[in-house]
Amino acid sequence: MTARWLGDCAATGTITFDVDAESAILAHDLKYADHAMIMSHQAYGPDVGVPRLLDVLDQVGIQATFFMPGWVAKVRPRLASTIVDRGHEVAHHSYSHQSPTDLTDAAQHADFERACEVFASQGVEIFGHRAAMWEATSSTLDLVREFGLSYDSSLMGDDKPYRISADGVRPLAELPVHWSLDDWEQYAFLPSPAVGNVIESPAKVLEMWKLEIDAMLEFGSLFNLTCHPFLSGRPSRAVALRSLIEYGLEQGMRFATCRDVAADVLADSQVREVHQRHLITGTGDYPQTPGR
Amino acid sequence: MTARWLGDCAATGTITFDVDAESAILAHDLKYADHAMIMSHQAYGPDVGVPRLLDVLDQVGIQATFFMPGWVAKVRPRLASTIVDRGHEVAHHSYSHQSPTDLTDAAQHADFERACEVFASQGVEIFGHRAAMWEATSSTLDLVREFGLSYDSSLMGDDKPYRISADGVRPLAELPVHWSLDDWEQYAFLPSPAVGNVIESPAKVLEMWKLEIDAMLEFGSLFNLTCHPFLSGRPSRAVALRSLIEYGLEQGMRFATCRDVAADVLADSQVREVHQRHLITGTGDYPQTPGR
Amino acid sequence: MTARWLGDCAATGTITFDVDAESAILAHDLKYADHAMIMSHQAYGPDVGVPRLLDVLDQVGIQATFFMPGWVAKVRPRLASTIVDRGHEVAHHSYSHQSPTDLTDAAQHADFERACEVFASQGVEIFGHRAAMWEATSSTLDLVREFGLSYDSSLMGDDKPYRISADGVRPLAELPVHWSLDDWEQYAFLPSPAVGNVIESPAKVLEMWKLEIDAMLEFGSLFNLTCHPFLSGRPSRAVALRSLIEYGLEQGMRFATCRDVAADVLADSQVREVHQRHLITGTGDYPQTPGR
Amino acid sequence: MTARWLGDCAATGTITFDVDAESAILAHDLKYADHAMIMSHQAYGPDVGVPRLLDVLDQVGIQATFFMPGWVAKVRPRLASTIVDRGHEVAHHSYSHQSPTDLTDAAQHADFERACEVFASQGVEIFGHRAAMWEATSSTLDLVREFGLSYDSSLMGDDKPYRISADGVRPLAELPVHWSLDDWEQYAFLPSPAVGNVIESPAKVLEMWKLEIDAMLEFGSLFNLTCHPFLSGRPSRAVALRSLIEYGLEQGMRFATCRDVAADVLADSQVREVHQRHLITGTGDYPQTPGR
């Protein structure tokens, strides 16, 4: 019997977009606000990439999930609601795109809450969260529960969804991500802040991701793809993404929003469950004073 | 109705060369002036690459645009006029190839003006500008207007040309560039100053750029390619560039100088217009004191 | 006459897995113990990668060698014995995965011994060793002898096994490794700690390693492959590894555990022998005070 | 009329090996002398790579040039003469493999002379020079003349050989190198000292170099390839190099030693001549005080 979140398919795909826009750069250093080229490089995401990708999603007929920092939603007030109106999910991606591992717990709490307020003020209902830079701490998962969300999509402990339990509170669904299913490592490049190394051809990326689809169909995995509109919204990359989704559909994959997959994960008792305390490896037996 | 700058074609190509020669390295550190290998590596561009690329352009029968630092034109006094005599455009690429983001406004102004003086003294008329390192500031666009030029080619806010307006002054045409349409990220390598990571095969680069042409024909974009004669002037890369242009011509692309495309952009009221104040994202809602 | 360690085959393969789990990251900085994403990224290795790879090994019907830090065996008490029960070899990979070149001799000794104690307490017999990061010092080989092991697999002096002799003590078998036969350089990526540059497609890796098998069949070499379960345990990479082993079997390669190959190497007097003192190049003729 | 150095062929190839062994690492830091893995990684070059490559050269029937630091020749006293006895050229590659740009003129002179003494003491006649790291200064070319050599192979000012003239002294032949014709950027990898980024497949390298041969046959260039025995001596890379040379021979290329090509270059008045003072670009018009 296949897992509920697989539907009747051999694998499920969630196509996700991190709509970071300028925040991904401003989180490095506010000085970049005056660098016209870098700001235009990032603005391409919401201004050109998102409209093109929405058209691509229409062409292949699937729903996707757009993780958006609250700041991006605030400075472009119609962006989130337009995406929802086109039939897709908008989800929480911090307010400022600062990494949780760089913030105090209080600062992380304030940042998390501020994004919730932006989405609430725009009438956009939020069901899940992805940490900026994927760099969740153990506090992050507590915030996901505190603010009433049902899933997180920042961890890498499996290639199937799992549940994160904790004492006396409800479990969360975890829809795991991975570096190899992220367009950033394939396409991103900036000299300053130093981002990326090689700009790969969409031909290589398409081949690599098709191979992962093939293997995930064998193993019954979640193909949880992370794309960035300022990267994958460029012409040949948008075409490659369209080809990839068409390929998955031809192979019989199911594509769904993260929200829908998370609901299935929480309703299926067969899904693997990990206690939140086990997310952080105890270092009690690890040498505390390295012998150097 | 297609945009005027597309002609009757599905996409337009502008083949551009940044003839930086030694300036790209001297801007890092003047000590490299004594490193014979590095200087010869850069001199290859104007001495060997430019003549070969001019021949390639003759073979495919198109006109291109050569962005040149004023210093390069000055130390090689016949370089710019030879390029013009062969039927191509020479354009402004700063005097020293120092990044505008590293200069005070006064220093940027002096550098900009000095290049204009060199070209004027050589009888080479200039119509457009590309910032060194593409690192334009908001002042850069003011300089483009002040010195009477009609277009800039340093920003990345779209894959179609756009107009940059400002209050009480004439608009500029912007012919946007992108890291993925630059031979630097594919071919450049030096240990010191540290430049590049991997040296890619022209086969990969040709495949990647053909895919972008294919997609730009679908979306009606500007294929604005940036090459460097010290890189793309090498034998197999020059052959790959020739193949690429031949491929574009076979697909029905129009190739033109930046000057000609910019004139069409300024004459076509349908082109997207962006106000200059919007090039710099306001950071009023961005956390001014990151909570770290 | 072919060497004993080749069997009657043209080349021998040893498929090895370094089951580093979280230790590879904690050795950088203990702060990462609180980074939930990074810890989950590493836990994927023993939790998901090892079970999948054990299945893959069953499918192709070969025995492999799993190098494991003692700390990993201690915090996951059934991991090593499960691997042994499935028919494979578990071998010594330090206790903490700290590099020997960063440790004093005393600290390296204590680390080495602590791992031996863990494996002894779990009833797992150990025959060989691989240095953390492959960064063996001359003391490392003395430890391998002192603790009664028969082989090391950390050096790169050949692509065939060799023997390391020393005065008045028994020789060791060396099963050499190499960067080009390691999945780390092809697949690993983390922003912090900074790991990796490009994430390659399994298609590229499979092609590259098949070419090495082809050439090693010509030269009579040891195809000693190093994989990491958190990397090569991912779906399409596990499939590529399965294809690689199937390819080797089709070409007539022998696959064996490191323990078995080492036994043949020690029993065959025709194998090349290197005295331990020659592993470290004398620098007596090298300029002691570089003239800078 | 084709140039004398081309013979009657459309292009000439010089296959060269930089036999750096441990010196390439010791020049970074003498501490690496105690790192057994790194030393074995480098020793593979002369111990395993050179014998295999000599066999490969026999198979394809061409003569090659081996650039060797004097220190390498000294600590392996039969290495240089064995290479000469097999029909190839041994040439000067500094004594210590320290970069000339890091040395005072006096230190560079002493280093240069010391290598000459080693080769003289071994009865190995030297005709040409390649700077360590290719990092020649203007003093380097004076040393080449002072010690009676006829050619240098460190600069990158062309893809055909050229002559370097100077007032009142004899000209030198320059056989230019390039980063794209070097196996280092394709294959080298070490974490510490940090070397390399991606380990490429020999399939990619072979394709890239075949494309350069194809183009050089069109343009009449010198295919001056730099390989390192510790890199290109590995099984699949040695096979790829053999395939490359076979390909060049099939296309009608001539392969010769650097010494023979240099002799033709010096005897042919049609060859491009550059005055040594022009190797270093004057910076008189370059901003001496960058305006930052």
PDB file of N, CA, C and O in Angstrom, chain B residues 236, chain D residues 11 208-218 223 244-245 247-248 251 253 255:
ATOM      1  N   SER B 236      39.319  27.985 -30.471  1.00  0.00           N
ATOM      2  CA  SER B 236      38.071  27.201 -30.487  1.00  0.00           C
ATOM      3  C   SER B 236      36.889  28.004 -29.982  1.00  0.00           C
ATOM      4  O   SER B 236      35.741  27.710 -30.305  1.00  0.00           O
TER       5      SER B 236
ATOM      6  N   ALA D  11      49.011  22.869 -38.316  1.00  0.00           N
ATOM      7  CA  ALA D  11      49.267  23.276 -36.932  1.00  0.00           C
ATOM      8  C   ALA D  11      50.354  22.377 -36.361  1.00  0.00           C
ATOM      9  O   ALA D  11      50.579  21.264 -36.849  1.00  0.00           O
ATOM     10  N   MET D 208      37.177  19.184 -25.253  1.00  0.00           N
ATOM     11  CA  MET D 208      37.577  20.589 -25.294  1.00  0.00           C
ATOM     12  C   MET D 208      38.886  20.762 -26.069  1.00  0.00           C
ATOM     13  O   MET D 208      39.030  21.686 -26.872  1.00  0.00           O
ATOM     14  N   TRP D 209      39.849  19.877 -25.822  1.00  0.00           N
ATOM     15  CA  TRP D 209      41.142  20.006 -26.483  1.00  0.00           C
ATOM     16  C   TRP D 209      41.063  19.612 -27.961  1.00  0.00           C
ATOM     17  O   TRP D 209      41.785  20.179 -28.793  1.00  0.00           O
ATOM     18  N   LYS D 210      40.191  18.669 -28.301  1.00  0.00           N
ATOM     19  CA  LYS D 210      39.997  18.361 -29.725  1.00  0.00           C
ATOM     20  C   LYS D 210      39.430  19.579 -30.460  1.00  0.00           C
ATOM     21  O   LYS D 210      39.822  19.866 -31.594  1.00  0.00           O
ATOM     22  N   LEU D 211      38.503  20.285 -29.825  1.00  0.00           N
ATOM     23  CA  LEU D 211      37.953  21.494 -30.449  1.00  0.00           C
ATOM     24  C   LEU D 211      39.048  22.531 -30.673  1.00  0.00           C
ATOM     25  O   LEU D 211      39.053  23.244 -31.680  1.00  0.00           O
ATOM     26  N   GLU D 212      39.984  22.618 -29.726  1.00  0.00           N
ATOM     27  CA  GLU D 212      41.076  23.583 -29.898  1.00  0.00           C
ATOM     28  C   GLU D 212      42.006  23.143 -31.031  1.00  0.00           C
ATOM     29  O   GLU D 212      42.476  23.978 -31.816  1.00  0.00           O
ATOM     30  N   ILE D 213      42.249  21.851 -31.132  1.00  0.00           N
ATOM     31  CA  ILE D 213      43.052  21.366 -32.267  1.00  0.00           C
ATOM     32  C   ILE D 213      42.357  21.709 -33.584  1.00  0.00           C
ATOM     33  O   ILE D 213      42.986  22.226 -34.522  1.00  0.00           O
ATOM     34  N   ASP D 214      41.056  21.427 -33.652  1.00  0.00           N
ATOM     35  CA  ASP D 214      40.310  21.736 -34.886  1.00  0.00           C
ATOM     36  C   ASP D 214      40.468  23.206 -35.279  1.00  0.00           C
ATOM     37  O   ASP D 214      40.724  23.530 -36.441  1.00  0.00           O
ATOM     38  N   ALA D 215      40.316  24.084 -34.287  1.00  0.00           N
ATOM     39  CA  ALA D 215      40.378  25.513 -34.578  1.00  0.00           C
ATOM     40  C   ALA D 215      41.804  25.949 -34.897  1.00  0.00           C
ATOM     41  O   ALA D 215      42.035  26.821 -35.739  1.00  0.00           O
ATOM     42  N   MET D 216      42.778  25.347 -34.215  1.00  0.00           N
ATOM     43  CA  MET D 216      44.171  25.731 -34.474  1.00  0.00           C
ATOM     44  C   MET D 216      44.614  25.280 -35.867  1.00  0.00           C
ATOM     45  O   MET D 216      45.484  25.907 -36.472  1.00  0.00           O
ATOM     46  N   LEU D 217      44.031  24.206 -36.349  1.00  0.00           N
ATOM     47  CA  LEU D 217      44.316  23.800 -37.732  1.00  0.00           C
ATOM     48  C   LEU D 217      43.783  24.846 -38.706  1.00  0.00           C
ATOM     49  O   LEU D 217      44.374  25.076 -39.773  1.00  0.00           O
ATOM     50  N   GLU D 218      42.687  25.518 -38.347  1.00  0.00           N
ATOM     51  CA  GLU D 218      42.165  26.583 -39.210  1.00  0.00           C
ATOM     52  C   GLU D 218      43.047  27.825 -39.164  1.00  0.00           C
ATOM     53  O   GLU D 218      43.274  28.472 -40.178  1.00  0.00           O
ATOM     54  N   PHE D 223      49.664  24.306 -30.728  1.00  0.00           N
ATOM     55  CA  PHE D 223      48.928  23.611 -29.669  1.00  0.00           C
ATOM     56  C   PHE D 223      49.957  23.191 -28.618  1.00  0.00           C
ATOM     57  O   PHE D 223      50.515  22.111 -28.661  1.00  0.00           O
ATOM     58  N   LEU D 244      43.968  11.985 -27.623  1.00  0.00           N
ATOM     59  CA  LEU D 244      44.112  13.333 -28.149  1.00  0.00           C
ATOM     60  C   LEU D 244      45.246  13.405 -29.169  1.00  0.00           C
ATOM     61  O   LEU D 244      45.098  14.003 -30.243  1.00  0.00           O
ATOM     62  N   ILE D 245      46.383  12.818 -28.803  1.00  0.00           N
ATOM     63  CA  ILE D 245      47.537  12.865 -29.718  1.00  0.00           C
ATOM     64  C   ILE D 245      47.218  12.078 -30.992  1.00  0.00           C
ATOM     65  O   ILE D 245      47.525  12.521 -32.103  1.00  0.00           O
ATOM     66  N   TYR D 247      44.370  11.734 -32.278  1.00  0.00           N
ATOM     67  CA  TYR D 247      43.451  12.582 -33.053  1.00  0.00           C
ATOM     68  C   TYR D 247      44.230  13.640 -33.828  1.00  0.00           C
ATOM     69  O   TYR D 247      43.979  13.871 -35.020  1.00  0.00           O
ATOM     70  N   GLY D 248      45.183  14.288 -33.145  1.00  0.00           N
ATOM     71  CA  GLY D 248      45.981  15.312 -33.810  1.00  0.00           C
ATOM     72  C   GLY D 248      46.763  14.731 -34.993  1.00  0.00           C
ATOM     73  O   GLY D 248      46.817  15.332 -36.073  1.00  0.00           O
ATOM     74  N   GLN D 251      44.629  14.234 -37.926  1.00  0.00           N
ATOM     75  CA  GLN D 251      44.278  15.491 -38.606  1.00  0.00           C
ATOM     76  C   GLN D 251      45.468  16.103 -39.321  1.00  0.00           C
ATOM     77  O   GLN D 251      45.364  17.195 -39.869  1.00  0.00           O
ATOM     78  N   MET D 253      48.471  16.989 -37.877  1.00  0.00           N
ATOM     79  CA  MET D 253      49.344  17.858 -37.087  1.00  0.00           C
ATOM     80  C   MET D 253      50.753  17.290 -37.008  1.00  0.00           C
ATOM     81  O   MET D 253      50.955  16.084 -37.038  1.00  0.00           O
ATOM     82  N   PHE D 255      53.876  16.978 -34.392  1.00  0.00           N
ATOM     83  CA  PHE D 255      54.254  17.073 -32.972  1.00  0.00           C
ATOM     84  C   PHE D 255      55.768  17.101 -32.867  1.00  0.00           C
ATOM     85  O   PHE D 255      56.462  16.318 -33.531  1.00  0.00           O
TER      86      PHE D 255
END
